[in-house]
């Protein structure tokens, strides 16, 4: 979700890639809540840190403790910042479809607010 939100808020202005510690699967709940705000996740495929063939990032933002430890380990000798943004894992949500979607919306909205604040987002005329 974070990568999709960054691309929506800063189209073509900030280079962003997302990755996890373990190989994930396409999550239809992520697709649904992102579509609600006009973000098409259809081409997104989950990647691991090892799948990223880029380097030279200025900042790594981690959302889970395990990812944070992995990022710190990988960047020990690199000049980049690593920030940890504790985030609830919506895949642990239970209940009806609507209850689960609400958990995903909560995470999406929290990430949106955090991204806007951290990267000093301001609306353009098109927003």
CSV table of C-alpha atoms in Angstrom, one decimal:
chain,number,residue,atom,x,y,z
A,1,UNK,CA,0.0,0.0,0.0
A,2,UNK,CA,2.8,2.4,0.9
A,3,UNK,CA,4.3,2.3,-2.6
A,4,UNK,CA,0.9,2.9,-4.2
A,5,UNK,CA,0.2,5.8,-1.9
A,6,UNK,CA,3.6,7.4,-2.6
A,7,UNK,CA,3.1,7.1,-6.3
A,8,UNK,CA,-0.4,8.7,-6.0
A,9,UNK,CA,0.8,11.6,-3.9
A,10,UNK,CA,4.1,12.2,-5.6
A,11,UNK,CA,3.7,11.0,-9.2
A,12,UNK,CA,7.0,11.0,-10.9
A,13,UNK,CA,8.7,13.0,-8.2
A,14,UNK,CA,9.9,10.4,-5.7
A,15,UNK,CA,11.4,7.1,-6.7
A,16,UNK,CA,9.9,4.4,-4.5
A,17,UNK,CA,9.9,0.6,-4.3
A,18,UNK,CA,8.4,-1.8,-1.8
A,19,UNK,CA,9.7,-5.1,-0.5
A,20,UNK,CA,9.1,-7.5,2.4
A,21,UNK,CA,11.2,-9.9,4.3
A,22,UNK,CA,9.3,-12.9,2.9
A,23,UNK,CA,7.7,-13.4,-0.5
A,24,UNK,CA,4.1,-12.3,-0.3
A,25,UNK,CA,1.1,-12.9,-2.4
A,26,UNK,CA,-1.2,-10.4,-4.2
A,27,UNK,CA,-3.8,-9.4,-1.6
A,28,UNK,CA,-7.3,-8.8,-2.9
A,29,UNK,CA,-8.1,-6.7,0.2
A,30,UNK,CA,-5.2,-4.3,-0.6
A,31,UNK,CA,-6.4,-4.1,-4.2
A,32,UNK,CA,-10.0,-3.3,-3.0
A,33,UNK,CA,-9.1,-0.5,-0.5
A,34,UNK,CA,-6.6,1.1,-2.9
A,35,UNK,CA,-9.1,1.1,-5.7
A,36,UNK,CA,-11.4,3.0,-3.4
A,37,UNK,CA,-9.0,5.9,-3.6
A,38,UNK,CA,-8.2,5.6,-7.2
A,39,UNK,CA,-5.0,3.5,-7.0
A,40,UNK,CA,-4.8,0.5,-9.4
A,41,UNK,CA,-2.6,-2.2,-7.8
A,42,UNK,CA,-3.2,-4.6,-10.7
A,43,UNK,CA,0.4,-4.5,-11.9
A,44,UNK,CA,2.0,-4.6,-8.4
A,45,UNK,CA,3.7,-7.9,-7.5
A,46,UNK,CA,5.1,-8.4,-4.0
A,47,UNK,CA,8.9,-8.5,-3.8
A,48,UNK,CA,11.5,-9.4,-1.2
A,49,UNK,CA,14.5,-7.3,-0.2
A,50,UNK,CA,16.6,-9.7,-2.3
A,51,UNK,CA,14.3,-9.1,-5.4
A,52,UNK,CA,15.2,-5.4,-5.5
A,53,UNK,CA,18.0,-4.9,-8.0
A,54,UNK,CA,18.3,-1.2,-7.3
A,55,UNK,CA,20.5,0.4,-4.7
A,56,UNK,CA,21.4,3.9,-3.6
A,57,UNK,CA,18.1,4.7,-1.8
A,58,UNK,CA,18.2,7.7,0.4
A,59,UNK,CA,15.6,6.3,2.8
A,60,UNK,CA,14.1,3.0,3.8
A,61,UNK,CA,10.8,3.0,5.7
A,62,UNK,CA,9.9,-0.2,7.5
A,63,UNK,CA,6.5,-1.1,8.8
A,64,UNK,CA,7.2,-4.2,10.8
A,65,UNK,CA,9.9,-5.1,13.3
A,66,UNK,CA,11.4,-8.0,11.2
A,67,UNK,CA,11.7,-5.7,8.2
A,68,UNK,CA,13.3,-3.0,10.3
A,69,UNK,CA,16.0,-5.4,11.5
A,70,UNK,CA,16.6,-6.7,8.0
A,71,UNK,CA,16.9,-3.1,6.7
A,72,UNK,CA,19.4,-2.1,9.4
A,73,UNK,CA,21.4,-5.2,8.7
A,74,UNK,CA,21.5,-4.6,5.0
A,75,UNK,CA,22.4,-0.9,5.3
A,76,UNK,CA,25.2,-1.2,7.9
A,77,UNK,CA,27.7,0.0,5.4
A,78,UNK,CA,25.5,2.2,3.3
A,79,UNK,CA,24.8,5.9,3.7
A,80,UNK,CA,21.0,5.8,3.9
A,81,UNK,CA,18.4,6.5,6.6
A,82,UNK,CA,16.2,3.8,8.0
A,83,UNK,CA,12.9,4.8,9.7
A,84,UNK,CA,10.5,2.4,11.5
A,85,UNK,CA,6.8,3.3,11.3
A,86,UNK,CA,5.0,0.7,13.5
A,87,UNK,CA,2.0,-0.5,11.5
A,88,UNK,CA,-0.7,-3.0,12.3
A,89,UNK,CA,-0.7,-6.0,10.0
A,90,UNK,CA,-4.2,-6.0,8.4
A,91,UNK,CA,-3.7,-9.6,7.2
A,92,UNK,CA,-4.4,-10.7,10.8
A,93,UNK,CA,-7.9,-9.2,10.7
A,94,UNK,CA,-10.9,-11.5,11.2
A,95,UNK,CA,-14.6,-11.2,10.9
A,96,UNK,CA,-16.9,-10.3,8.0
A,97,UNK,CA,-15.5,-9.1,4.7
A,98,UNK,CA,-16.5,-5.5,5.7
A,99,UNK,CA,-14.8,-5.8,9.1
A,100,UNK,CA,-11.6,-7.0,7.4
A,101,UNK,CA,-11.8,-4.2,4.7
A,102,UNK,CA,-12.2,-1.7,7.6
A,103,UNK,CA,-8.9,-2.9,9.1
A,104,UNK,CA,-7.2,-2.5,5.7
A,105,UNK,CA,-8.7,1.0,5.3
A,106,UNK,CA,-7.4,2.0,8.7
A,107,UNK,CA,-3.9,0.9,7.7
A,108,UNK,CA,-4.2,2.7,4.4
A,109,UNK,CA,-5.4,5.9,6.0
A,110,UNK,CA,-2.7,5.8,8.7
A,111,UNK,CA,0.0,5.3,6.0
A,112,UNK,CA,-1.5,8.1,3.9
A,113,UNK,CA,-1.4,10.6,6.9
A,114,UNK,CA,2.2,9.5,7.8
A,115,UNK,CA,3.4,9.8,4.3
A,116,UNK,CA,1.9,13.3,3.8
A,117,UNK,CA,3.5,14.5,7.0
A,118,UNK,CA,6.9,12.9,6.5
A,119,UNK,CA,7.3,14.0,2.9
A,120,UNK,CA,5.6,17.4,3.4
A,121,UNK,CA,2.9,16.8,0.8
A,122,UNK,CA,0.7,19.6,-0.3
A,123,UNK,CA,-2.2,19.3,-2.8
A,124,UNK,CA,-1.6,20.5,-6.3
A,125,UNK,CA,-4.4,22.0,-8.4
A,126,UNK,CA,-5.1,18.5,-9.8
A,127,UNK,CA,-5.7,17.0,-6.4
